[in-house]
CSV table of C-alpha atoms in Angstrom, one decimal:
chain,number,residue,atom,x,y,z
A,1461,MET,CA,0.0,0.0,0.0
A,1462,ASN,CA,-1.4,1.5,0.4
A,1463,CYS,CA,-1.4,1.1,0.5
A,1464,SER,CA,-4.2,8.5,5.5
A,1465,VAL,CA,-8.1,13.0,8.1
A,1466,LEU,CA,-9.0,16.2,9.5
A,1467,GLY,CA,-9.3,18.2,12.7
A,1468,ALA,CA,-7.2,20.2,15.0
A,1469,GLU,CA,-3.5,19.3,15.0
A,1470,ASN,CA,-2.4,17.4,18.1
A,1471,PRO,CA,0.0,19.4,20.1
A,1472,THR,CA,3.3,17.7,21.1
A,1473,GLN,CA,5.4,18.5,24.0
A,1474,ARG,CA,9.2,18.4,23.4
A,1475,SER,CA,12.1,18.6,25.9
A,1476,LEU,CA,14.8,20.7,24.3
A,1477,GLY,CA,18.1,22.1,25.4
A,1478,HIS,CA,19.0,25.7,24.9
A,1479,THR,CA,18.2,27.4,21.6
A,1480,ILE,CA,20.7,29.5,19.7
A,1481,GLY,CA,19.2,31.7,17.0
A,1482,LYS,CA,17.4,29.5,14.5
A,1483,LYS,CA,19.3,26.3,15.5
A,1484,PHE,CA,17.8,23.7,17.7
A,1485,ALA,CA,19.6,22.3,20.7
A,1486,LYS,CA,21.6,19.1,20.7
A,1487,VAL,CA,19.7,15.9,20.8
A,1488,LYS,CA,18.6,14.3,24.0
A,1489,LYS,CA,17.1,10.9,24.5
A,1490,VAL,CA,13.6,11.6,25.7
A,1491,THR,CA,10.1,10.5,25.3
A,1492,ILE,CA,8.2,13.5,24.0
A,1493,ASP,CA,4.8,12.6,22.9
A,1494,PRO,CA,2.3,10.5,24.8
A,1495,ARG,CA,1.2,8.8,21.6
A,1496,HIS,CA,4.7,7.1,21.5
A,1497,GLU,CA,4.8,5.8,25.0
A,1498,GLN,CA,2.9,2.5,24.6
A,1499,LEU,CA,1.9,0.6,21.5
A,1500,ASN,CA,0.8,-2.7,23.0
A,1501,GLU,CA,-1.4,-1.4,25.8
A,1502,GLY,CA,-3.8,0.9,23.9
A,1503,ALA,CA,-2.4,3.8,25.9
A,1504,MET,CA,-4.6,6.7,26.9
A,1505,LYS,CA,-7.7,5.0,25.6
A,1506,PRO,CA,-10.9,6.6,27.0
A,1507,ALA,CA,-13.3,4.3,28.8
A,1508,THR,CA,-16.1,4.8,26.3
A,1509,PRO,CA,-14.7,6.1,23.0
A,1510,SER,CA,-17.3,7.7,20.7
A,1511,ARG,CA,-17.6,6.7,17.1
A,1512,HIS,CA,-17.6,10.5,16.3
A,1513,GLU,CA,-13.9,10.5,17.3
A,1514,VAL,CA,-13.3,8.6,14.1
A,1515,LEU,CA,-16.2,9.4,11.8
A,1516,ASN,CA,-15.7,13.2,11.8
A,1517,LYS,CA,-15.2,15.6,9.0
A,1518,THR,CA,-11.4,15.6,9.2
A,1519,VAL,CA,-11.0,11.9,9.2
A,1520,LEU,CA,-13.5,11.3,6.4
A,1521,SER,CA,-11.8,14.0,4.3
A,1522,TRP,CA,-8.5,12.2,4.8
A,1523,ALA,CA,-9.9,8.8,4.1
A,1524,ALA,CA,-11.5,10.2,0.9
A,1525,TRP,CA,-7.9,10.5,-0.6
A,1526,ASP,CA,-7.4,6.8,0.0
A,1527,TRP,CA,-10.8,6.1,-1.6
A,1528,GLY,CA,-9.8,8.1,-4.7
A,1529,SER,CA,-6.3,6.8,-4.9
A,1530,ALA,CA,-7.6,3.4,-6.1
A,1531,ALA,CA,-8.1,5.2,-9.5
A,1532,PHE,CA,-4.4,5.0,-10.0
A,1533,ASN,CA,-3.5,1.9,-8.0
A,1534,ALA,CA,-6.3,-0.4,-9.1
A,1535,VAL,CA,-7.2,1.0,-12.5
A,1536,ALA,CA,-3.9,2.4,-13.9
A,1537,THR,CA,-1.3,0.2,-12.4
A,1538,THR,CA,-3.0,-3.2,-11.8
A,1539,PHE,CA,-6.2,-4.1,-13.6
A,1540,VAL,CA,-6.9,-1.8,-16.6
A,1541,PHE,CA,-4.2,0.4,-18.1
A,1542,SER,CA,-1.2,-1.9,-17.6
A,1543,VAL,CA,-3.2,-4.8,-19.1
A,1544,TYR,CA,-4.2,-2.5,-22.0
A,1545,LEU,CA,-0.5,-1.8,-22.7
A,1546,THR,CA,0.5,-5.5,-22.6
A,1547,SER,CA,-2.6,-6.8,-24.5
A,1548,GLY,CA,-0.9,-7.1,-27.9
A,1549,LEU,CA,-2.4,-3.9,-29.4
A,1550,PHE,CA,0.9,-2.1,-29.5
A,1551,THR,CA,3.4,-5.0,-30.0
A,1552,ASN,CA,3.4,-8.6,-29.0
A,1553,SER,CA,2.6,-9.2,-25.3
A,1554,ASP,CA,6.0,-10.5,-24.3
A,1555,GLU,CA,7.8,-7.4,-25.7
A,1556,ALA,CA,5.2,-5.1,-24.1
A,1557,THR,CA,5.5,-6.8,-20.7
A,1558,SER,CA,9.3,-6.6,-20.8
A,1559,ALA,CA,9.2,-2.9,-21.7
A,1560,LEU,CA,6.6,-2.2,-18.9
A,1561,GLY,CA,8.8,-4.1,-16.4
A,1562,ILE,CA,11.8,-1.9,-17.4
A,1563,GLY,CA,9.8,1.3,-17.1
A,1564,LEU,CA,8.4,0.4,-13.7
A,1565,ALA,CA,11.8,-0.7,-12.5
A,1566,ILE,CA,13.3,2.7,-13.4
A,1567,ALA,CA,10.3,4.4,-11.6
A,1568,GLY,CA,11.0,2.2,-8.5
A,1569,PHE,CA,14.6,3.2,-8.5
A,1570,VAL,CA,13.7,6.9,-8.6
A,1571,ILE,CA,11.2,6.5,-5.8
A,1572,ALA,CA,13.8,4.7,-3.6
A,1573,LEU,CA,16.3,7.5,-4.3
A,1574,LEU,CA,14.1,10.6,-3.8
A,1575,ALA,CA,11.2,9.7,-1.5
A,1576,PRO,CA,13.0,10.3,1.8
A,1577,ILE,CA,14.4,13.7,0.9
A,1578,THR,CA,11.0,14.9,-0.5
A,1579,GLY,CA,9.4,14.0,2.8
A,1580,GLN,CA,12.3,15.6,4.7
A,1581,ARG,CA,11.9,18.9,2.8
A,1582,ALA,CA,8.2,19.0,3.5
A,1583,ASP,CA,8.8,18.3,7.2
A,1584,ARG,CA,11.4,21.1,7.5
A,1585,ARG,CA,9.1,23.7,6.0
A,1586,GLY,CA,5.8,22.4,7.3
A,1587,LYS,CA,4.4,22.0,3.7
A,1588,GLY,CA,3.2,18.4,3.7
A,1589,THR,CA,-0.3,19.4,2.7
A,1590,PHE,CA,0.9,21.6,-0.1
A,1591,TRP,CA,3.1,18.9,-1.6
A,1592,LEU,CA,0.4,16.3,-1.1
A,1593,GLY,CA,-1.8,18.5,-3.4
A,1594,VAL,CA,1.0,19.1,-5.9
A,1595,ASN,CA,2.0,15.5,-6.2
A,1596,THR,CA,-1.6,14.3,-6.3
A,1597,PHE,CA,-2.7,16.5,-9.1
A,1598,ILE,CA,0.4,15.7,-11.1
A,1599,VAL,CA,-0.8,12.1,-10.9
A,1600,VAL,CA,-4.3,13.2,-11.9
A,1601,ALA,CA,-2.9,15.0,-14.9
A,1602,LEU,CA,-0.7,12.0,-15.9
A,1603,THR,CA,-3.7,9.6,-15.5
A,1604,GLY,CA,-5.8,11.9,-17.7
A,1605,ALA,CA,-3.0,12.0,-20.3
A,1606,MET,CA,-3.3,8.3,-20.7
A,1607,PHE,CA,-6.3,9.0,-22.9
A,1608,PHE,CA,-3.9,9.9,-25.7
A,1609,VAL,CA,-2.2,6.4,-25.6
A,1610,ARG,CA,-3.8,4.6,-28.6
A,1611,PRO,CA,-2.7,2.0,-31.1
A,1612,GLU,CA,-3.4,4.3,-34.1
A,1613,SER,CA,-1.4,7.2,-32.5
A,1614,PRO,CA,0.7,9.4,-34.8
A,1615,LEU,CA,3.6,8.2,-32.7
A,1616,GLY,CA,3.0,4.7,-34.1
A,1617,PRO,CA,2.2,1.6,-32.0
A,1618,SER,CA,5.7,1.4,-30.5
A,1619,GLY,CA,5.8,5.1,-29.7
A,1620,ALA,CA,2.4,5.0,-28.1
A,1621,LEU,CA,3.5,2.0,-26.0
A,1622,TRP,CA,6.5,3.9,-24.6
A,1623,LEU,CA,4.3,7.0,-24.0
A,1624,GLY,CA,2.0,4.9,-22.0
A,1625,ILE,CA,4.9,3.3,-20.0
A,1626,ALA,CA,6.4,6.8,-19.4
A,1627,LEU,CA,3.0,8.1,-18.1
A,1628,LEU,CA,2.5,5.1,-15.9
A,1629,GLY,CA,6.1,5.2,-14.5
A,1630,LEU,CA,5.9,9.0,-13.8
A,1631,GLY,CA,2.5,8.4,-12.2
A,1632,ASN,CA,4.0,5.8,-9.9
A,1633,ILE,CA,6.8,8.2,-8.8
A,1634,PHE,CA,4.5,11.1,-8.0
A,1635,PHE,CA,1.9,8.8,-6.4
A,1636,GLU,CA,4.5,7.5,-4.0
A,1637,PHE,CA,5.6,11.0,-3.2
A,1638,ALA,CA,2.0,11.9,-2.5
A,1639,SER,CA,1.6,8.8,-0.3
A,1640,VAL,CA,4.6,9.9,1.8
A,1641,ASN,CA,2.9,13.2,2.5
A,1642,TYR,CA,-0.5,11.5,3.1
A,1643,ASN,CA,0.8,8.9,5.5
A,1644,ALA,CA,2.7,11.6,7.4
A,1645,MET,CA,-0.7,13.2,8.3
A,1646,LEU,CA,-1.9,10.2,10.3
A,1647,GLY,CA,-0.2,11.3,13.6
A,1648,ARG,CA,-1.7,14.8,13.2
A,1649,ILE,CA,-5.3,13.7,12.8
A,1650,SER,CA,-5.5,11.0,15.4
A,1651,ALA,CA,-4.8,10.3,19.0
A,1652,PRO,CA,-3.4,7.1,20.7
A,1653,HIS,CA,-6.8,5.6,21.3
A,1654,ASN,CA,-8.1,5.9,17.7
A,1655,MET,CA,-5.0,5.9,15.4
A,1656,GLY,CA,-5.6,2.2,14.5
A,1657,ARG,CA,-9.2,2.7,13.6
A,1658,ILE,CA,-8.4,5.8,11.5
A,1659,SER,CA,-5.6,4.1,9.7
A,1660,GLY,CA,-7.8,1.1,9.0
A,1661,LEU,CA,-10.7,3.3,7.8
A,1662,GLY,CA,-8.4,5.0,5.3
A,1663,TRP,CA,-6.8,1.7,4.1
A,1664,GLY,CA,-10.2,0.0,3.9
A,1665,ALA,CA,-11.7,2.9,2.0
A,1666,GLY,CA,-9.0,2.3,-0.6
A,1667,TYR,CA,-10.0,-1.3,-1.1
A,1668,VAL,CA,-13.7,-0.5,-1.3
A,1669,GLY,CA,-13.2,2.5,-3.5
A,1670,GLY,CA,-11.1,0.4,-6.0
A,1671,ILE,CA,-13.9,-2.2,-6.3
A,1672,VAL,CA,-16.6,0.5,-6.8
A,1673,LEU,CA,-14.6,2.3,-9.5
A,1674,LEU,CA,-13.7,-0.9,-11.3
A,1675,LEU,CA,-17.3,-2.1,-11.3
A,1676,ILE,CA,-18.4,1.3,-12.7
A,1677,LEU,CA,-15.8,1.2,-15.5
A,1678,PHE,CA,-16.4,-2.5,-16.2
A,1679,VAL,CA,-20.2,-2.1,-16.5
A,1680,GLY,CA,-20.1,1.3,-18.2
A,1681,PHE,CA,-17.2,1.1,-20.6
A,1682,ILE,CA,-15.0,-2.0,-20.6
A,1683,SER,CA,-17.5,-5.0,-20.8
A,1684,PRO,CA,-20.2,-3.9,-23.3
A,1685,GLU,CA,-19.6,-3.6,-27.0
A,1686,VAL,CA,-21.2,-0.2,-26.9
A,1687,GLY,CA,-20.9,1.4,-23.5
A,1688,TRP,CA,-22.2,4.5,-21.9
A,1689,PHE,CA,-22.3,7.6,-24.2
A,1690,GLY,CA,-21.8,5.3,-27.2
A,1691,VAL,CA,-18.2,4.5,-26.3
A,1692,THR,CA,-16.8,1.4,-28.1
A,1693,GLY,CA,-13.5,-0.4,-28.0
A,1694,GLU,CA,-12.3,1.0,-31.3
A,1695,ASP,CA,-8.8,2.3,-31.1
A,1696,GLY,CA,-8.9,1.5,-27.4
A,1697,MET,CA,-11.5,4.3,-26.7
A,1698,ASN,CA,-13.2,2.4,-23.9
A,1699,ILE,CA,-10.0,2.1,-21.9
A,1700,ARG,CA,-9.0,5.7,-22.7
A,1701,VAL,CA,-12.3,7.1,-21.5
A,1702,ALA,CA,-12.0,4.9,-18.4
A,1703,MET,CA,-8.7,6.7,-17.7
A,1704,LEU,CA,-10.4,10.1,-17.9
A,1705,VAL,CA,-13.1,8.9,-15.5
A,1706,SER,CA,-10.4,7.6,-13.2
A,1707,ALA,CA,-8.5,10.9,-13.3
A,1708,ALA,CA,-11.7,12.8,-12.4
A,1709,TRP,CA,-12.5,10.3,-9.6
A,1710,PHE,CA,-9.1,10.8,-7.9
A,1711,GLY,CA,-9.0,14.5,-8.4
A,1712,LEU,CA,-12.4,15.1,-6.8
A,1713,SER,CA,-11.7,12.7,-4.0
A,1714,ALA,CA,-8.4,14.4,-3.1
A,1715,ILE,CA,-9.8,17.9,-2.7
A,1716,PRO,CA,-11.3,17.6,0.8
A,1717,VAL,CA,-8.1,16.6,2.6
A,1718,LEU,CA,-6.3,19.7,1.2
A,1719,PHE,CA,-8.7,22.0,3.0
A,1720,ALA,CA,-9.3,19.8,6.1
A,1721,VAL,CA,-5.6,19.3,7.1
A,1722,ARG,CA,-3.6,22.5,7.0
A,1723,GLY,CA,0.1,22.7,6.8
A,1724,ARG,CA,2.1,22.6,10.0
A,1725,ALA,CA,3.7,25.8,11.2
A,1726,VAL,CA,7.5,25.4,11.6
A,1727,GLU,CA,9.3,28.3,13.4
A,1728,GLY,CA,11.8,30.0,11.2
A,1729,ALA,CA,10.8,28.0,8.1
A,1730,GLU,CA,10.1,31.2,6.1
A,1731,HIS,CA,13.8,32.2,6.5
A,1732,ASP,CA,15.3,28.9,5.5
A,1733,LYS,CA,17.1,29.0,2.2
A,1734,ARG,CA,16.5,26.1,-0.3
A,1735,GLU,CA,19.1,23.5,0.4
A,1736,SER,CA,20.9,21.7,-2.5
A,1737,LEU,CA,20.2,18.0,-3.4
A,1738,VAL,CA,23.6,17.1,-1.9
A,1739,THR,CA,22.8,18.9,1.4
A,1740,SER,CA,19.4,17.0,1.5
A,1741,TYR,CA,21.2,13.7,1.3
A,1742,LYS,CA,23.7,14.7,3.9
A,1743,LEU,CA,20.8,15.6,6.2
A,1744,LEU,CA,19.1,12.3,5.4
A,1745,TRP,CA,22.3,10.3,6.2
A,1746,ARG,CA,22.7,12.2,9.5
A,1747,THR,CA,19.1,11.4,10.4
A,1748,VAL,CA,19.6,7.7,9.6
A,1749,LYS,CA,22.8,7.6,11.7
A,1750,ARG,CA,21.1,9.3,14.6
A,1751,LEU,CA,18.1,7.0,14.4
A,1752,TRP,CA,20.4,4.0,14.5
A,1753,LYS,CA,22.2,5.4,17.5
A,1754,GLU,CA,19.4,6.9,19.5
A,1755,SER,CA,16.2,5.2,18.2
A,1756,PRO,CA,17.3,2.0,16.5
A,1757,ASN,CA,13.8,0.5,17.0
A,1758,ILE,CA,12.6,2.6,14.0
A,1759,ILE,CA,15.4,1.1,11.8
A,1760,HIS,CA,14.6,-2.4,13.0
A,1761,PHE,CA,10.9,-1.8,12.1
A,1762,LEU,CA,11.7,-0.4,8.7
A,1763,ILE,CA,13.7,-3.5,7.8
A,1764,ALA,CA,11.1,-6.0,9.2
A,1765,SER,CA,8.2,-4.2,7.6
A,1766,ALA,CA,9.9,-3.9,4.2
A,1767,ILE,CA,10.2,-7.7,4.1
A,1768,PHE,CA,6.7,-8.6,5.2
A,1769,ARG,CA,5.1,-5.8,3.1
A,1770,ASP,CA,6.8,-7.4,0.0
A,1771,GLY,CA,5.2,-10.7,1.0
A,1772,LEU,CA,1.8,-9.0,1.3
A,1773,ALA,CA,2.2,-7.5,-2.1
A,1774,GLY,CA,3.1,-11.0,-3.4
A,1775,VAL,CA,-0.2,-12.4,-2.2
A,1776,PHE,CA,-2.2,-10.2,-4.6
A,1777,THR,CA,0.4,-10.2,-7.4
A,1778,PHE,CA,0.6,-14.0,-7.6
A,1779,GLY,CA,-2.7,-15.0,-6.1
A,1780,ALA,CA,-4.6,-14.7,-9.4
A,1781,VAL,CA,-1.9,-16.6,-11.3
A,1782,ILE,CA,-2.0,-19.5,-8.8
A,1783,ALA,CA,-5.8,-19.5,-8.8
A,1784,ALA,CA,-5.9,-19.9,-12.6
A,1785,GLY,CA,-2.9,-22.2,-13.1
A,1786,THR,CA,-3.2,-24.5,-10.1
A,1787,PHE,CA,-6.9,-24.5,-9.2
A,1788,GLY,CA,-8.3,-24.1,-12.7
A,1789,PHE,CA,-10.2,-20.8,-12.2
A,1790,SER,CA,-11.6,-19.3,-15.4
A,1791,LYS,CA,-11.0,-15.7,-16.3
A,1792,SER,CA,-14.5,-14.8,-14.9
A,1793,GLU,CA,-13.8,-16.8,-11.7
A,1794,VAL,CA,-10.5,-15.0,-11.2
A,1795,LEU,CA,-12.4,-11.7,-11.6
A,1796,ILE,CA,-15.1,-12.7,-9.1
A,1797,PHE,CA,-12.4,-13.9,-6.7
A,1798,GLY,CA,-10.6,-10.6,-7.1
A,1799,VAL,CA,-13.7,-8.6,-6.2
A,1800,ALA,CA,-14.4,-10.9,-3.2
A,1801,ALA,CA,-10.8,-10.6,-2.1
A,1802,ASN,CA,-10.8,-6.8,-2.1
A,1803,VAL,CA,-14.2,-6.6,-0.4
A,1804,VAL,CA,-13.1,-8.9,2.5
A,1805,ALA,CA,-9.8,-7.1,2.7
A,1806,GLY,CA,-11.5,-3.7,2.9
A,1807,ILE,CA,-14.0,-4.8,5.5
A,1808,ALA,CA,-11.4,-6.7,7.6
A,1809,THR,CA,-9.0,-3.7,7.5
A,1810,ILE,CA,-11.7,-1.3,8.9
A,1811,ALA,CA,-12.8,-3.9,11.5
A,1812,PHE,CA,-9.2,-4.6,12.7
A,1813,GLY,CA,-8.6,-1.0,13.3
A,1814,ALA,CA,-10.4,-1.3,16.7
A,1815,LEU,CA,-8.1,-4.3,17.6
A,1816,ASP,CA,-5.1,-2.1,16.7
A,1817,ASP,CA,-6.3,0.5,19.2
A,1818,LYS,CA,-7.0,-2.1,21.9
A,1819,LEU,CA,-4.1,-4.5,21.6
A,1820,GLY,CA,-1.6,-2.3,19.7
A,1821,PRO,CA,-0.5,-2.4,16.1
A,1822,LYS,CA,2.3,-4.9,16.7
A,1823,ALA,CA,-0.2,-7.5,17.9
A,1824,VAL,CA,-2.3,-7.0,14.8
A,1825,ILE,CA,0.7,-7.4,12.6
A,1826,LEU,CA,1.8,-10.6,14.3
A,1827,ILE,CA,-1.7,-12.1,14.3
A,1828,SER,CA,-2.0,-11.2,10.6
A,1829,LEU,CA,1.3,-12.7,9.6
A,1830,VAL,CA,0.9,-15.9,11.6
A,1831,SER,CA,-2.6,-16.4,10.1
A,1832,MET,CA,-1.2,-15.8,6.6
A,1833,VAL,CA,1.7,-18.2,7.0
A,1834,LEU,CA,-0.7,-20.9,8.1
A,1835,ALA,CA,-3.2,-20.2,5.3
A,1836,GLY,CA,-0.4,-20.2,2.7
A,1837,GLY,CA,0.8,-23.5,4.1
A,1838,ALA,CA,-2.7,-24.9,3.8
A,1839,VAL,CA,-3.0,-23.8,0.1
A,1840,PHE,CA,0.3,-25.7,-0.5
A,1841,VAL,CA,-0.6,-28.8,1.4
A,1842,PHE,CA,-4.2,-29.1,0.1
A,1843,HIS,CA,-3.5,-27.9,-3.5
A,1844,ASP,CA,-5.2,-30.9,-5.0
A,1845,GLY,CA,-8.4,-30.3,-3.2
A,1846,GLY,CA,-10.0,-28.3,-6.0
A,1847,SER,CA,-11.2,-24.7,-6.2
A,1848,THR,CA,-12.9,-24.8,-2.8
A,1849,ILE,CA,-9.5,-25.0,-1.1
A,1850,PHE,CA,-8.4,-21.8,-2.7
A,1851,TRP,CA,-11.7,-20.0,-2.1
A,1852,VAL,CA,-11.4,-20.8,1.6
A,1853,PHE,CA,-7.7,-20.3,2.3
A,1854,GLY,CA,-7.1,-17.8,-0.4
A,1855,LEU,CA,-9.7,-15.5,1.1
A,1856,ILE,CA,-8.2,-16.0,4.6
A,1857,LEU,CA,-4.9,-14.8,3.1
A,1858,CYS,CA,-6.7,-11.7,1.7
A,1859,VAL,CA,-8.5,-11.0,5.0
A,1860,PHE,CA,-5.2,-10.3,6.8
A,1861,VAL,CA,-3.4,-8.4,4.0
A,1862,GLY,CA,-5.1,-5.1,4.7
A,1863,PRO,CA,-4.9,-5.2,8.5
A,1864,ALA,CA,-1.2,-5.9,8.4
A,1865,GLN,CA,-0.6,-3.0,6.0
A,1866,SER,CA,-2.8,-0.6,8.0
A,1867,ALA,CA,-1.2,-1.6,11.3
A,1868,SER,CA,2.2,-1.2,9.8
A,1869,ARG,CA,1.4,2.4,9.0
A,1870,SER,CA,-0.2,2.9,12.5
A,1871,PHE,CA,2.9,1.4,14.2
A,1872,LEU,CA,5.3,3.7,12.4
A,1873,ALA,CA,3.1,6.8,12.9
A,1874,ARG,CA,3.1,6.1,16.7
A,1875,ILE,CA,6.9,5.9,17.0
A,1876,ILE,CA,8.1,8.6,14.6
A,1877,PRO,CA,9.7,11.6,16.2
A,1878,PRO,CA,7.2,14.5,15.9
A,1879,GLY,CA,8.1,16.7,13.0
A,1880,ARG,CA,9.9,13.9,11.1
A,1881,GLU,CA,6.9,12.1,9.7
A,1882,GLY,CA,7.5,12.8,6.1
A,1883,GLU,CA,11.2,12.0,6.2
A,1884,VAL,CA,10.7,8.6,8.0
A,1885,PHE,CA,7.7,7.7,5.8
A,1886,GLY,CA,10.0,8.4,2.9
A,1887,LEU,CA,12.4,5.9,4.3
A,1888,TYR,CA,9.5,3.5,4.7
A,1889,ALA,CA,8.8,3.8,1.0
A,1890,THR,CA,12.5,3.4,0.1
A,1891,THR,CA,13.0,0.3,2.2
A,1892,GLY,CA,9.9,-1.2,0.7
A,1893,ARG,CA,11.2,-0.6,-2.8
A,1894,ALA,CA,14.7,-1.9,-1.9
A,1895,VAL,CA,13.4,-5.4,-1.3
A,1896,SER,CA,10.6,-5.5,-3.9
A,1897,PHE,CA,12.4,-8.2,-5.8
A,1898,LEU,CA,11.9,-10.8,-2.9
A,1899,ALA,CA,8.4,-12.0,-3.7
A,1900,PRO,CA,9.0,-12.5,-7.5
A,1901,ALA,CA,12.4,-14.1,-6.8
A,1902,MET,CA,11.3,-16.5,-4.1
A,1903,THR,CA,8.2,-17.5,-6.1
A,1904,ALA,CA,10.3,-18.3,-9.1
A,1905,LEU,CA,12.9,-20.1,-6.9
A,1906,PHE,CA,10.3,-22.4,-5.2
A,1907,ILE,CA,8.5,-23.2,-8.5
A,1908,TRP,CA,11.9,-24.3,-9.8
A,1909,ILE,CA,12.6,-26.4,-6.7
A,1910,GLY,CA,9.1,-27.9,-6.9
A,1911,LYS,CA,9.8,-28.9,-10.5
A,1912,GLY,CA,12.7,-31.0,-9.3
A,1913,VAL,CA,10.5,-32.6,-6.7
A,1914,VAL,CA,7.3,-33.4,-8.7
A,1915,GLY,CA,9.0,-34.0,-12.0
A,1916,PRO,CA,9.0,-32.2,-15.4
A,1917,ASP,CA,5.6,-33.7,-16.4
A,1918,GLN,CA,3.6,-32.1,-13.5
A,1919,SER,CA,2.9,-28.5,-12.6
A,1920,SER,CA,4.9,-27.1,-9.7
A,1921,GLN,CA,3.3,-23.7,-9.8
A,1922,TYR,CA,1.7,-24.2,-6.3
A,1923,TRP,CA,5.2,-24.4,-4.8
A,1924,GLY,CA,5.4,-20.6,-5.4
A,1925,ILE,CA,3.1,-20.0,-2.4
A,1926,LEU,CA,5.8,-21.5,-0.2
A,1927,GLY,CA,8.2,-18.7,-1.3
A,1928,ILE,CA,5.7,-16.0,-0.3
A,1929,ALA,CA,4.9,-17.7,3.0
A,1930,LEU,CA,8.6,-17.8,3.8
A,1931,ILE,CA,8.9,-14.1,3.2
A,1932,LEU,CA,6.0,-13.5,5.5
A,1933,LEU,CA,7.6,-15.8,8.1
A,1934,ALA,CA,10.9,-13.9,7.9
A,1935,GLY,CA,9.1,-10.6,8.4
A,1936,LEU,CA,7.2,-12.1,11.3
A,1937,LEU,CA,10.5,-13.3,13.1
A,1938,LEU,CA,12.1,-9.9,12.6
A,1939,MET,CA,9.0,-8.2,13.9
A,1940,LEU,CA,9.1,-10.2,17.1
A,1941,LYS,CA,12.3,-8.3,18.0
A,1942,VAL,CA,10.9,-4.9,17.4
A,1943,ASN,CA,10.0,-3.1,20.6
A,1944,SER,CA,6.8,-1.0,21.0
A,1945,HIS,CA,8.6,1.6,23.1
A,1946,THR,CA,11.2,4.0,21.7
A,1947,GLU,CA,13.3,7.0,22.4
A,1948,GLN,CA,12.9,10.0,20.1
A,1949,LEU,CA,15.0,12.5,18.2
A,1950,THR,CA,14.0,16.0,19.3
A,1951,SER,CA,15.6,18.3,16.7
A,1952,PHE,CA,16.3,18.9,13.0
A,1953,ASP,CA,19.9,19.3,11.8
A,1954,ASP,CA,20.5,22.8,10.6
A,1955,PRO,CA,21.0,22.9,6.8
A,1956,ASP,CA,23.5,25.8,6.9
A,1957,GLU,CA,25.6,23.9,9.4
A,1958,VAL,CA,25.6,20.7,7.3
A,1959,GLU,CA,26.3,22.6,4.1
A,1960,ALA,CA,29.3,24.3,5.7
A,1961,ARG,CA,30.9,20.9,6.5
């Protein structure tokens, strides 16, 4: 994830040393915000929390962004536009898929390189909301521009393909930048007793919003020979119109949060000069070193979560492939299973938010990972039991994907030093991208191992689920060592001082 609401900003109390001019004091090891003190105990939870603490204007405005973001995640990246590019309309499917892989790999590298410093700069100037708006509407514009990607383009089929890949790659970059700013808002719009429910509401809204939009596009434009407004599939017009609708969907959904969550005031920010890219990386490196020295728990969590989040992504990436290849699902059955999977994931994510607040996000993560490892093992062991086996255990896998993702965001939001949200969520994005090869590699490796076990004449595709289960197990074991209490950094490094060195 997604896979991020409105109200007065929560004040934080910080223990600082002496202040000299614009520069903050030297760092001390202190606990500065009650929301960071306990993650497993549901700290500061009121006796009878009101539903209005979650379902208020601010939170709903924030969750609307997640609802709308499915227009890019589900429609552009996963189910519609990427499939359109690799469908054989522009070149043969193998060449198109290879080209798309190259484009998205380059986008992933750019995200890993730049996400932390974009978050860091937004933190330093208190302009997270501003940059959320800028990055979001760049994505909206790029999604709308996908309308011009067509087989009969003046660019030629090959040129149109690369235009589509460029738009999708750039969209992924700016979507990830926007997500960093969006996730960083969670700690500002929530309190310790409702952070899990708010995170779950947003993440669940993303799942449900994706299904609603996909159904609208499927019924209105993609499935019928002549869709709404007389749109047909000639020259890819049905897909191209679907991308215009998706752009409008995301743009309209993103507007409320920009007015509901204002930027955070940072003392002296208006006098700061723009630091160079080199200085930004120096500041980032100093932050990482200080986190390792003074708050290593954050680093441990970033590593653990990067691994299990790649396993979570692998469940959705390879689930449909295994359903069709091993369990004999038809295309329509795969589509129905995909709808059911997203619906149960969305409902479970919202429901598990309350458990996050009561038991703590770490407990939700561990429960989810244990359940998914067991369900994945069951899919492997009972693979010859027919489609019912996959319907049961595959849906169990999907039930726990959303809660683990949402609780991961909630956990990090609770332990981030106040004022460093964008920077650390940028590192969260970078670490996730750094290990994104694990699920595909482990799936391929275990299919190869399985071939040696079952023989060349039998399918070993179901062995791939073992690779994904082992990634989840590795993340689970690393997560066991992550503490729910942490010490915090209390200051920014001064850019002028860093640049002078």
